[in-house]
Short mmCIF file of C-alpha atoms and ligand atoms in Angstrom, two decimals:
data_model
loop_
_atom_site.label_atom_id
_atom_site.label_comp_id
_atom_site.label_asym_id
_atom_site.label_seq_id
_atom_site.Cartn_x
_atom_site.Cartn_y
_atom_site.Cartn_z
CA MET A 54 190.47 -11.20 18.24
CA SER A 55 189.46 -12.32 21.67
CA ALA A 56 191.54 -14.75 23.70
CA ARG A 57 188.42 -16.59 24.72
CA LYS A 58 187.90 -19.90 22.94
CA PRO A 59 184.51 -19.81 21.25
CA LEU A 60 181.83 -22.12 22.63
CA ILE A 61 178.92 -23.29 20.50
CA ALA A 62 176.46 -25.23 22.62
CA GLY A 63 173.47 -27.29 21.53
CA ASN A 64 170.50 -27.34 23.90
CA TRP A 65 168.44 -30.34 22.91
CA LYS A 66 165.67 -29.42 25.40
CA MET A 67 163.13 -32.28 25.73
CA PHE A 68 163.93 -33.43 22.20
CA GLY A 69 166.63 -35.80 21.04
CA ARG A 70 166.20 -39.48 21.81
CA ARG A 71 168.76 -42.27 22.00
CA ALA A 72 168.73 -42.74 18.22
CA ASP A 73 169.54 -39.06 17.77
CA LEU A 74 172.89 -39.47 19.53
CA ALA A 75 174.13 -40.64 16.12
CA GLU A 76 173.90 -36.96 15.16
CA MET A 77 176.93 -36.36 17.40
CA THR A 78 179.11 -38.66 15.32
CA ALA A 79 177.74 -37.16 12.13
CA LEU A 80 178.46 -33.69 13.52
CA ALA A 81 182.06 -34.58 14.35
CA GLU A 82 182.54 -35.78 10.79
CA ARG A 83 181.05 -32.62 9.32
CA ILE A 84 182.98 -30.13 11.42
CA GLY A 85 186.32 -31.94 11.21
CA PRO A 86 189.21 -29.77 12.43
CA ALA A 87 186.88 -26.89 13.40
CA SER A 88 186.47 -28.53 16.79
CA ALA A 89 190.10 -27.78 17.64
CA ALA A 90 189.45 -24.04 17.65
CA ILE A 91 185.89 -24.08 18.97
CA ASP A 92 184.40 -25.85 21.98
CA VAL A 93 181.40 -27.75 20.65
CA LEU A 94 178.94 -28.91 23.30
CA ILE A 95 175.77 -30.99 23.19
CA CYS A 96 173.35 -30.94 26.13
CA PRO A 97 170.88 -33.82 25.83
CA THR A 98 168.29 -34.69 28.49
CA ALA A 99 169.74 -36.27 31.64
CA PRO A 100 168.90 -39.91 30.78
CA TYR A 101 171.09 -39.74 27.66
CA ILE A 102 174.11 -37.97 29.13
CA ALA A 103 175.97 -41.21 29.85
CA ALA A 104 175.42 -42.52 26.33
CA ALA A 105 176.34 -39.13 24.86
CA ALA A 106 179.52 -39.07 26.96
CA GLN A 107 180.35 -42.52 25.64
CA THR A 108 180.01 -41.17 22.09
CA ALA A 109 182.05 -38.13 23.07
CA ARG A 110 184.98 -40.39 23.94
CA ILE A 111 185.47 -41.02 20.26
CA THR A 112 184.42 -37.58 19.02
CA PRO A 113 185.80 -34.21 20.08
CA ILE A 114 182.34 -33.09 21.21
CA LEU A 115 181.71 -32.04 24.81
CA VAL A 116 178.64 -33.12 26.77
CA GLY A 117 176.57 -31.10 29.21
CA ALA A 118 173.28 -31.14 31.09
CA GLN A 119 170.28 -28.81 30.92
CA ASP A 120 169.61 -28.31 34.62
CA CYS A 121 170.75 -29.45 38.06
CA SER A 122 169.55 -29.42 41.63
CA PRO A 123 170.48 -26.43 43.78
CA VAL A 124 171.28 -28.94 46.54
CA ALA A 125 174.91 -29.93 46.24
CA ASP A 126 175.04 -32.92 48.60
CA ASP A 127 173.19 -36.21 48.28
CA ALA A 128 169.79 -35.54 49.86
CA ALA A 129 166.13 -36.52 50.03
CA ARG A 130 164.97 -34.60 46.93
CA THR A 131 162.78 -36.93 44.88
CA GLY A 132 163.13 -36.36 41.15
CA GLU A 133 166.15 -34.05 41.42
CA VAL A 134 169.53 -34.76 39.87
CA SER A 135 172.60 -33.28 41.54
CA ALA A 136 175.46 -31.62 39.71
CA ALA A 137 177.83 -34.22 41.19
CA MET A 138 175.73 -36.99 39.63
CA LEU A 139 175.76 -35.23 36.28
CA ALA A 140 179.53 -34.87 36.52
CA GLU A 141 179.88 -38.54 37.37
CA THR A 142 177.70 -39.40 34.39
CA GLY A 143 179.97 -37.55 31.99
CA ALA A 144 178.74 -33.95 31.85
CA GLY A 145 181.28 -31.13 31.87
CA TYR A 146 178.83 -28.24 31.63
CA VAL A 147 175.29 -27.53 32.81
CA ILE A 148 172.80 -24.97 31.58
CA VAL A 149 171.09 -23.17 34.48
CA GLY A 150 168.29 -20.61 34.48
CA HIS A 151 167.13 -21.23 30.93
CA SER A 152 164.08 -19.05 30.28
CA GLU A 153 161.91 -22.15 29.91
CA ARG A 154 162.83 -23.11 33.46
CA ARG A 155 162.28 -19.57 34.68
CA GLN A 156 158.90 -19.53 32.87
CA PHE A 157 157.51 -23.04 33.43
CA HIS A 158 159.14 -23.81 36.77
CA GLY A 159 159.12 -20.33 38.29
CA GLU A 160 162.88 -20.29 38.80
CA SER A 161 164.13 -17.10 40.44
CA ASN A 162 167.55 -15.50 40.07
CA GLU A 163 168.35 -16.72 43.57
CA LEU A 164 167.53 -20.33 42.71
CA VAL A 165 169.53 -20.07 39.48
CA ARG A 166 172.50 -18.76 41.47
CA LYS A 167 172.26 -21.71 43.87
CA LYS A 168 172.18 -24.12 40.93
CA ALA A 169 175.24 -22.43 39.41
CA GLU A 170 177.02 -22.68 42.78
CA ALA A 171 176.14 -26.37 43.07
CA ALA A 172 177.43 -26.90 39.52
CA MET A 173 180.74 -25.21 40.29
CA ALA A 174 181.14 -27.16 43.52
CA ALA A 175 180.84 -30.35 41.46
CA GLY A 176 183.42 -29.15 38.94
CA LEU A 177 180.89 -28.42 36.20
CA ILE A 178 180.94 -25.19 34.20
CA PRO A 179 177.54 -23.53 34.52
CA ILE A 180 176.01 -21.76 31.53
CA VAL A 181 173.89 -19.10 33.24
CA CYS A 182 171.05 -17.91 31.00
CA VAL A 183 169.64 -14.40 31.09
CA GLY A 184 167.40 -12.43 28.76
CA GLU A 185 164.53 -9.97 28.64
CA THR A 186 160.94 -10.57 27.52
CA ARG A 187 159.41 -8.70 24.60
CA ALA A 188 157.40 -6.52 27.01
CA GLU A 189 160.55 -5.62 28.93
CA ARG A 190 162.35 -4.69 25.71
CA ASP A 191 159.39 -2.65 24.46
CA ALA A 192 159.36 -0.81 27.78
CA GLY A 193 163.05 0.11 27.25
CA ARG A 194 164.12 -2.09 30.16
CA ALA A 195 166.18 -4.74 28.37
CA THR A 196 169.60 -3.62 29.61
CA ALA A 197 168.39 -3.07 33.19
CA VAL A 198 166.65 -6.45 33.33
CA VAL A 199 169.65 -8.33 31.98
CA ALA A 200 172.13 -6.49 34.23
CA ALA A 201 169.99 -7.37 37.26
CA GLN A 202 169.72 -11.01 36.18
CA VAL A 203 173.49 -11.23 35.81
CA ALA A 204 174.05 -9.52 39.16
CA GLU A 205 171.65 -11.87 40.95
CA SER A 206 172.07 -15.17 39.06
CA VAL A 207 175.86 -15.34 38.72
CA PRO A 208 177.61 -16.67 41.84
CA ASP A 209 180.44 -14.79 43.53
CA LYS A 210 182.54 -17.91 43.88
CA GLY A 211 184.94 -18.07 40.96
CA SER A 212 184.58 -17.05 37.39
CA ASN A 213 184.76 -20.43 35.63
CA LEU A 214 181.36 -20.01 34.07
CA VAL A 215 179.59 -18.99 30.88
CA VAL A 216 176.77 -16.50 30.47
CA ALA A 217 174.21 -16.95 27.69
CA TYR A 218 172.20 -13.94 26.61
CA GLU A 219 168.94 -15.33 25.27
CA PRO A 220 166.20 -12.77 24.69
CA VAL A 221 163.01 -14.66 25.58
CA TRP A 222 161.19 -13.22 22.56
CA ALA A 223 163.82 -14.57 20.16
CA ILE A 224 163.71 -18.18 21.42
CA GLY A 225 161.88 -20.75 19.32
CA GLY A 226 160.83 -18.29 16.62
CA ASP A 227 162.49 -16.88 13.54
CA ARG A 228 163.43 -13.40 14.72
CA ILE A 229 166.76 -12.43 16.21
CA PRO A 230 167.83 -9.04 17.58
CA THR A 231 169.84 -6.74 15.34
CA VAL A 232 173.62 -6.86 15.64
CA PRO A 233 173.68 -3.51 17.54
CA GLU A 234 171.02 -4.86 19.93
CA ILE A 235 173.10 -7.97 20.62
CA GLU A 236 176.25 -5.87 21.06
CA GLU A 237 174.53 -3.51 23.48
CA ILE A 238 173.41 -6.30 25.81
CA HIS A 239 176.70 -8.20 25.54
CA SER A 240 178.63 -5.11 26.58
CA VAL A 241 176.29 -4.61 29.55
CA VAL A 242 176.83 -8.24 30.60
CA ARG A 243 180.61 -7.89 30.25
CA ARG A 244 180.62 -4.65 32.25
CA THR A 245 178.51 -6.22 35.02
CA LEU A 246 180.88 -9.20 35.18
CA ALA A 247 183.96 -6.94 35.17
CA GLU A 248 182.57 -4.94 38.10
CA ARG A 249 182.24 -8.20 40.03
CA PHE A 250 185.29 -10.19 38.98
CA GLY A 251 187.77 -7.58 37.73
CA ALA A 252 190.34 -8.92 35.26
CA ALA A 253 189.12 -12.52 35.80
CA ALA A 254 185.92 -11.56 33.98
CA ASP A 255 187.95 -11.42 30.76
CA GLY A 256 187.91 -15.22 30.64
CA ILE A 257 184.12 -15.53 30.91
CA ARG A 258 182.49 -16.43 27.63
CA ILE A 259 179.23 -14.67 26.75
CA LEU A 260 177.06 -16.51 24.25
CA TYR A 261 174.11 -15.33 22.21
CA GLY A 262 171.09 -17.65 22.00
CA GLY A 263 167.66 -17.48 20.41
CA SER A 264 166.80 -18.71 16.90
CA VAL A 265 170.42 -19.06 15.79
CA SER A 266 170.43 -20.91 12.45
CA PRO A 267 172.87 -21.62 9.63
CA LYS A 268 171.27 -18.65 7.83
CA ASN A 269 171.94 -16.03 10.50
CA ALA A 270 175.03 -17.50 12.24
CA THR A 271 177.51 -15.34 10.31
CA GLU A 272 175.59 -12.24 11.36
CA VAL A 273 175.39 -13.36 15.01
CA PHE A 274 179.13 -14.14 15.15
CA SER A 275 179.93 -10.77 13.59
CA ALA A 276 178.55 -9.02 16.68
CA ALA A 277 181.31 -7.64 18.91
CA GLY A 278 181.57 -9.45 22.24
CA VAL A 279 179.79 -12.63 21.13
CA ASP A 280 181.92 -15.62 22.18
CA GLY A 281 179.67 -18.26 20.66
CA ALA A 282 176.08 -19.43 20.66
CA LEU A 283 173.51 -21.44 22.56
CA VAL A 284 171.42 -23.19 19.94
CA GLY A 285 168.10 -25.00 20.38
CA ARG A 286 166.28 -26.42 17.35
CA ALA A 287 169.16 -26.06 14.94
CA SER A 288 171.43 -28.20 17.17
CA LEU A 289 169.36 -31.36 16.75
CA LYS A 290 170.46 -32.16 13.22
CA ALA A 291 174.16 -32.46 12.45
CA ALA A 292 173.80 -30.68 9.10
CA ASP A 293 172.22 -27.58 10.67
CA PHE A 294 174.50 -27.46 13.70
CA ALA A 295 177.59 -27.95 11.54
CA GLY A 296 176.38 -25.08 9.34
CA ILE A 297 176.40 -22.83 12.40
CA ILE A 298 179.78 -24.02 13.71
CA LEU A 299 181.46 -23.67 10.32
CA ALA A 300 180.09 -20.12 10.02
CA HIS A 301 182.24 -19.09 12.98
CA PRO A 302 185.31 -17.12 11.89
CA ALA A 303 187.53 -19.32 14.11
CA ALA A 304 186.46 -22.49 12.31
CA VAL A 305 189.35 -24.10 10.49
CA ARG A 306 187.93 -25.53 7.29
P1 PGA B 105 166.19 -21.90 19.67
O1 PGA B 105 166.39 -22.15 21.24
O2 PGA B 105 167.56 -21.90 19.06
O3 PGA B 105 165.35 -23.05 19.21
O4 PGA B 105 165.50 -20.58 19.53
C1 PGA B 105 167.48 -21.57 21.91
C2 PGA B 105 167.40 -21.87 23.38
O5 PGA B 105 166.30 -21.87 23.94
O6 PGA B 105 168.44 -22.14 24.01
#
């Protein structure tokens, strides 16, 4: 049993409106004491972080953001939101380098690393996302691609971060990798982190993400080296997300 506390994070993407924040309260009720053994995080869009954080004061659910500026200090960057602002608004975590940002906003590993650095400087815990495309997997390059992403996207400064392995081809669909496939990549990520951070890498949680659902959560959590999940669609409704959280072996029922 790993010493790392599991983290199950909900990425609401550009879904989840003000009315949906009620799902957080419903979630807290459904998971009950499970939240003592598992960090449960919801990442709504930036405009709702403050309201979510308000809700989180009465529930044991953590709140995070989905992106931040790579510029740490206040600056002339129209439309950007800094990590310090997110922290001030109530976020404790921030997702950086999600494949949708890499794909639709052309984010490079270098930019993702700068965002993670800005997050850490503001006291946020970055969740650095990595993952291969279908074409890269079919070409037998999955492990090499992910190792390079980890090497280039994860900052050198400190190890208070999370890595999420999200194969691009498994996001938003209904297919997930096999357990051995997940285990292979997770061990590559852990090895790459250990080479960089030594023993401190032991504390870094590595999540699996991509089409996690109440149906496959038990299988995902059975994979060696998986410290939790990053969940998209199935995090929007309390019933689905609770189904995933309660499937974790650490969940106290
Ligand atoms: P999904 O999204 O669970 O809807 O596949 C996961 C993610 O993109 O983080």
